[in-house]
Amino acid sequence: MAGNRTFSMIKPDAVAAGNSGAILKMIEEAGFRIVALKKFKLSEERAGQFYEVHKERPFYNDLKKYMSSGFIMPMILEKENAVADFRKLIGATNPANAEDGTIRKLYAKSIEANAIHGSDSDENAAIEGNFFFSGLEQF
Ligand code: GTP
Ligand code: MG
């Protein structure tokens, strides 16, 4: 139901560091149900499409390279108030500003390699989920 789902993606730094299991455990312990999940690599072009809203930003090229540098784990998550609660669980974009106990505080390496993505609105959660998963894969 609208408002109860968000989209997330464990980013290349966290997958490569072997932290995906610990991060999934935190997500489940926070009360999110994993609706859909996969693991693969994005091309630079697809990574650019995903972050198209940032295409005018100075870090856009670096971001595309980073997001296509290794395996990622996109997922759809379900919980009451999913978008806002998940943003709280992951913490601030820059891990230096992230609160204790958040995923980024524990696992992010830098403002760019910040371990995990979380949608910023219900509308974007639906767009981003559909970017990675077909309707048949969304239970
Ligand atoms: P996402 O959940 O990944 O969308 O992060 P966010 O919503 O907390 O931040 P935002 O959408 O503003 O930025 C998207 C991503 O771009 C961030 O998660 C970082 O990976 C990267 N990023 C943001 N700001 C910077 C920056 O100043 N420098 C660099 N190199 N990367 C940045
Ligand atoms: Mg964002």
XYZ file of C-alpha atoms and ligand atoms in Angstrom:
172
model
C 0.000 0.000 0.000
C 1.196 3.526 -0.737
C 3.151 4.939 2.159
C 4.156 1.538 3.468
C 6.992 0.746 1.105
C 10.397 2.179 0.412
C 13.282 1.315 -1.864
C 16.839 0.737 -0.695
C 20.134 -0.355 -2.160
C 23.252 -1.571 -0.387
C 26.049 0.249 -2.219
C 29.309 -1.206 -3.636
C 31.529 -0.257 -0.682
C 29.342 -2.087 1.832
C 28.827 -5.176 -0.343
C 32.588 -5.399 -1.059
C 33.439 -5.002 2.635
C 31.234 -7.992 3.511
C 28.715 -5.899 5.434
C 25.564 -6.796 3.498
C 24.524 -9.513 5.975
C 24.924 -7.230 9.002
C 23.014 -4.439 7.225
C 20.137 -6.759 6.243
C 19.979 -7.908 9.876
C 19.658 -4.290 11.074
C 16.924 -3.664 8.511
C 14.915 -6.715 9.597
C 15.440 -6.006 13.296
C 14.081 -2.484 12.711
C 10.829 -4.083 11.587
C 11.087 -3.913 7.790
C 9.913 -6.842 5.693
C 12.109 -7.548 2.657
C 9.629 -7.604 -0.228
C 12.184 -8.071 -3.022
C 15.978 -8.329 -3.151
C 18.691 -9.000 -5.723
C 22.413 -8.638 -6.238
C 24.153 -7.524 -9.423
C 26.305 -4.810 -10.991
C 24.989 -1.630 -12.608
C 26.543 -0.307 -15.802
C 27.765 3.288 -15.559
C 24.893 4.269 -17.828
C 22.231 2.624 -15.628
C 23.815 4.112 -12.489
C 23.580 7.505 -14.204
C 19.890 6.939 -14.943
C 19.198 6.008 -11.329
C 20.830 9.208 -10.034
C 19.666 11.401 -12.930
C 18.274 14.013 -10.487
C 21.902 14.771 -9.589
C 23.166 15.182 -13.148
C 23.990 18.884 -12.713
C 25.951 18.252 -9.506
C 29.767 18.375 -9.583
C 29.976 14.848 -8.123
C 27.703 13.203 -10.729
C 30.495 11.576 -12.788
C 32.248 10.244 -9.703
C 28.924 8.970 -8.381
C 28.211 7.037 -11.610
C 31.687 5.467 -11.505
C 31.373 4.566 -7.847
C 27.857 3.095 -8.160
C 28.999 0.876 -11.061
C 32.281 -0.155 -9.402
C 31.000 -3.338 -7.772
C 27.999 -5.358 -6.695
C 24.941 -3.605 -5.324
C 21.902 -5.092 -3.583
C 18.655 -3.291 -4.469
C 15.596 -4.101 -2.384
C 12.009 -3.110 -1.714
C 11.038 -2.835 1.954
C 7.706 -2.716 3.728
C 6.781 -1.199 7.080
C 4.370 1.411 8.370
C 5.812 4.869 7.609
C 8.536 3.118 5.583
C 10.186 6.079 3.813
C 10.701 8.300 6.864
C 11.555 5.465 9.262
C 14.116 4.049 6.843
C 15.818 7.436 6.336
C 16.110 7.580 10.134
C 17.642 4.092 10.246
C 20.293 4.897 7.611
C 21.329 8.316 8.990
C 22.750 11.436 7.346
C 24.277 11.383 3.840
C 27.686 12.295 5.282
C 28.627 9.620 7.858
C 30.479 12.308 9.829
C 27.030 13.769 10.614
C 25.194 10.465 11.052
C 23.772 9.630 14.464
C 25.130 6.744 16.533
C 23.474 3.445 15.788
C 22.573 4.335 12.184
C 23.676 2.153 9.278
C 25.811 4.914 7.768
C 27.468 5.713 11.105
C 28.443 2.059 11.424
C 29.304 1.172 7.834
C 29.747 4.216 5.546
C 33.275 5.109 4.470
C 32.694 8.632 3.116
C 30.009 11.043 1.880
C 30.132 9.226 -1.475
C 30.763 5.620 -0.397
C 28.008 5.824 2.196
C 26.944 2.164 2.327
C 23.247 2.444 1.543
C 20.534 4.339 -0.301
C 17.021 5.118 0.931
C 14.214 6.737 -1.096
C 13.256 10.271 -0.086
C 9.501 10.112 -0.884
C 6.694 7.633 -1.526
C 6.674 8.700 -5.158
C 10.405 8.085 -5.621
C 10.181 4.797 -3.708
C 7.728 3.511 -6.313
C 9.768 4.843 -9.257
C 13.013 3.387 -7.890
C 11.461 0.021 -7.006
C 10.090 -0.263 -10.534
C 13.525 0.655 -11.940
C 14.950 -2.583 -10.499
C 12.022 -4.989 -10.103
C 9.216 -6.099 -12.394
C 5.680 -6.240 -11.022
C 5.974 -10.035 -10.779
C 8.960 -9.687 -8.445
C 7.177 -7.384 -5.985
C 5.387 -9.460 -3.365
P 20.800 8.436 -1.355
O 19.965 7.704 -0.344
O 21.897 7.587 -1.954
O 19.951 9.140 -2.405
O 21.566 9.537 -0.507
P 20.966 10.867 0.140
O 19.527 11.047 -0.242
O 21.308 10.832 1.582
O 21.859 11.963 -0.581
P 21.669 12.622 -2.024
O 20.455 12.092 -2.710
O 21.795 14.095 -1.837
O 22.970 12.140 -2.795
C 22.985 10.908 -3.506
C 24.332 10.252 -3.330
O 25.327 11.028 -3.972
C 24.814 10.177 -1.875
O 24.271 9.109 -1.157
C 26.296 10.009 -2.070
O 26.623 8.664 -2.456
C 26.559 10.947 -3.247
N 26.897 12.293 -2.785
C 26.082 13.213 -2.191
N 26.741 14.345 -1.926
C 28.007 14.152 -2.366
C 29.177 14.964 -2.385
O 29.185 16.128 -1.939
N 30.304 14.414 -2.943
C 30.314 13.150 -3.458
N 31.449 12.664 -3.989
N 29.236 12.363 -3.458
C 28.101 12.840 -2.917
Mg 18.804 10.884 -2.234
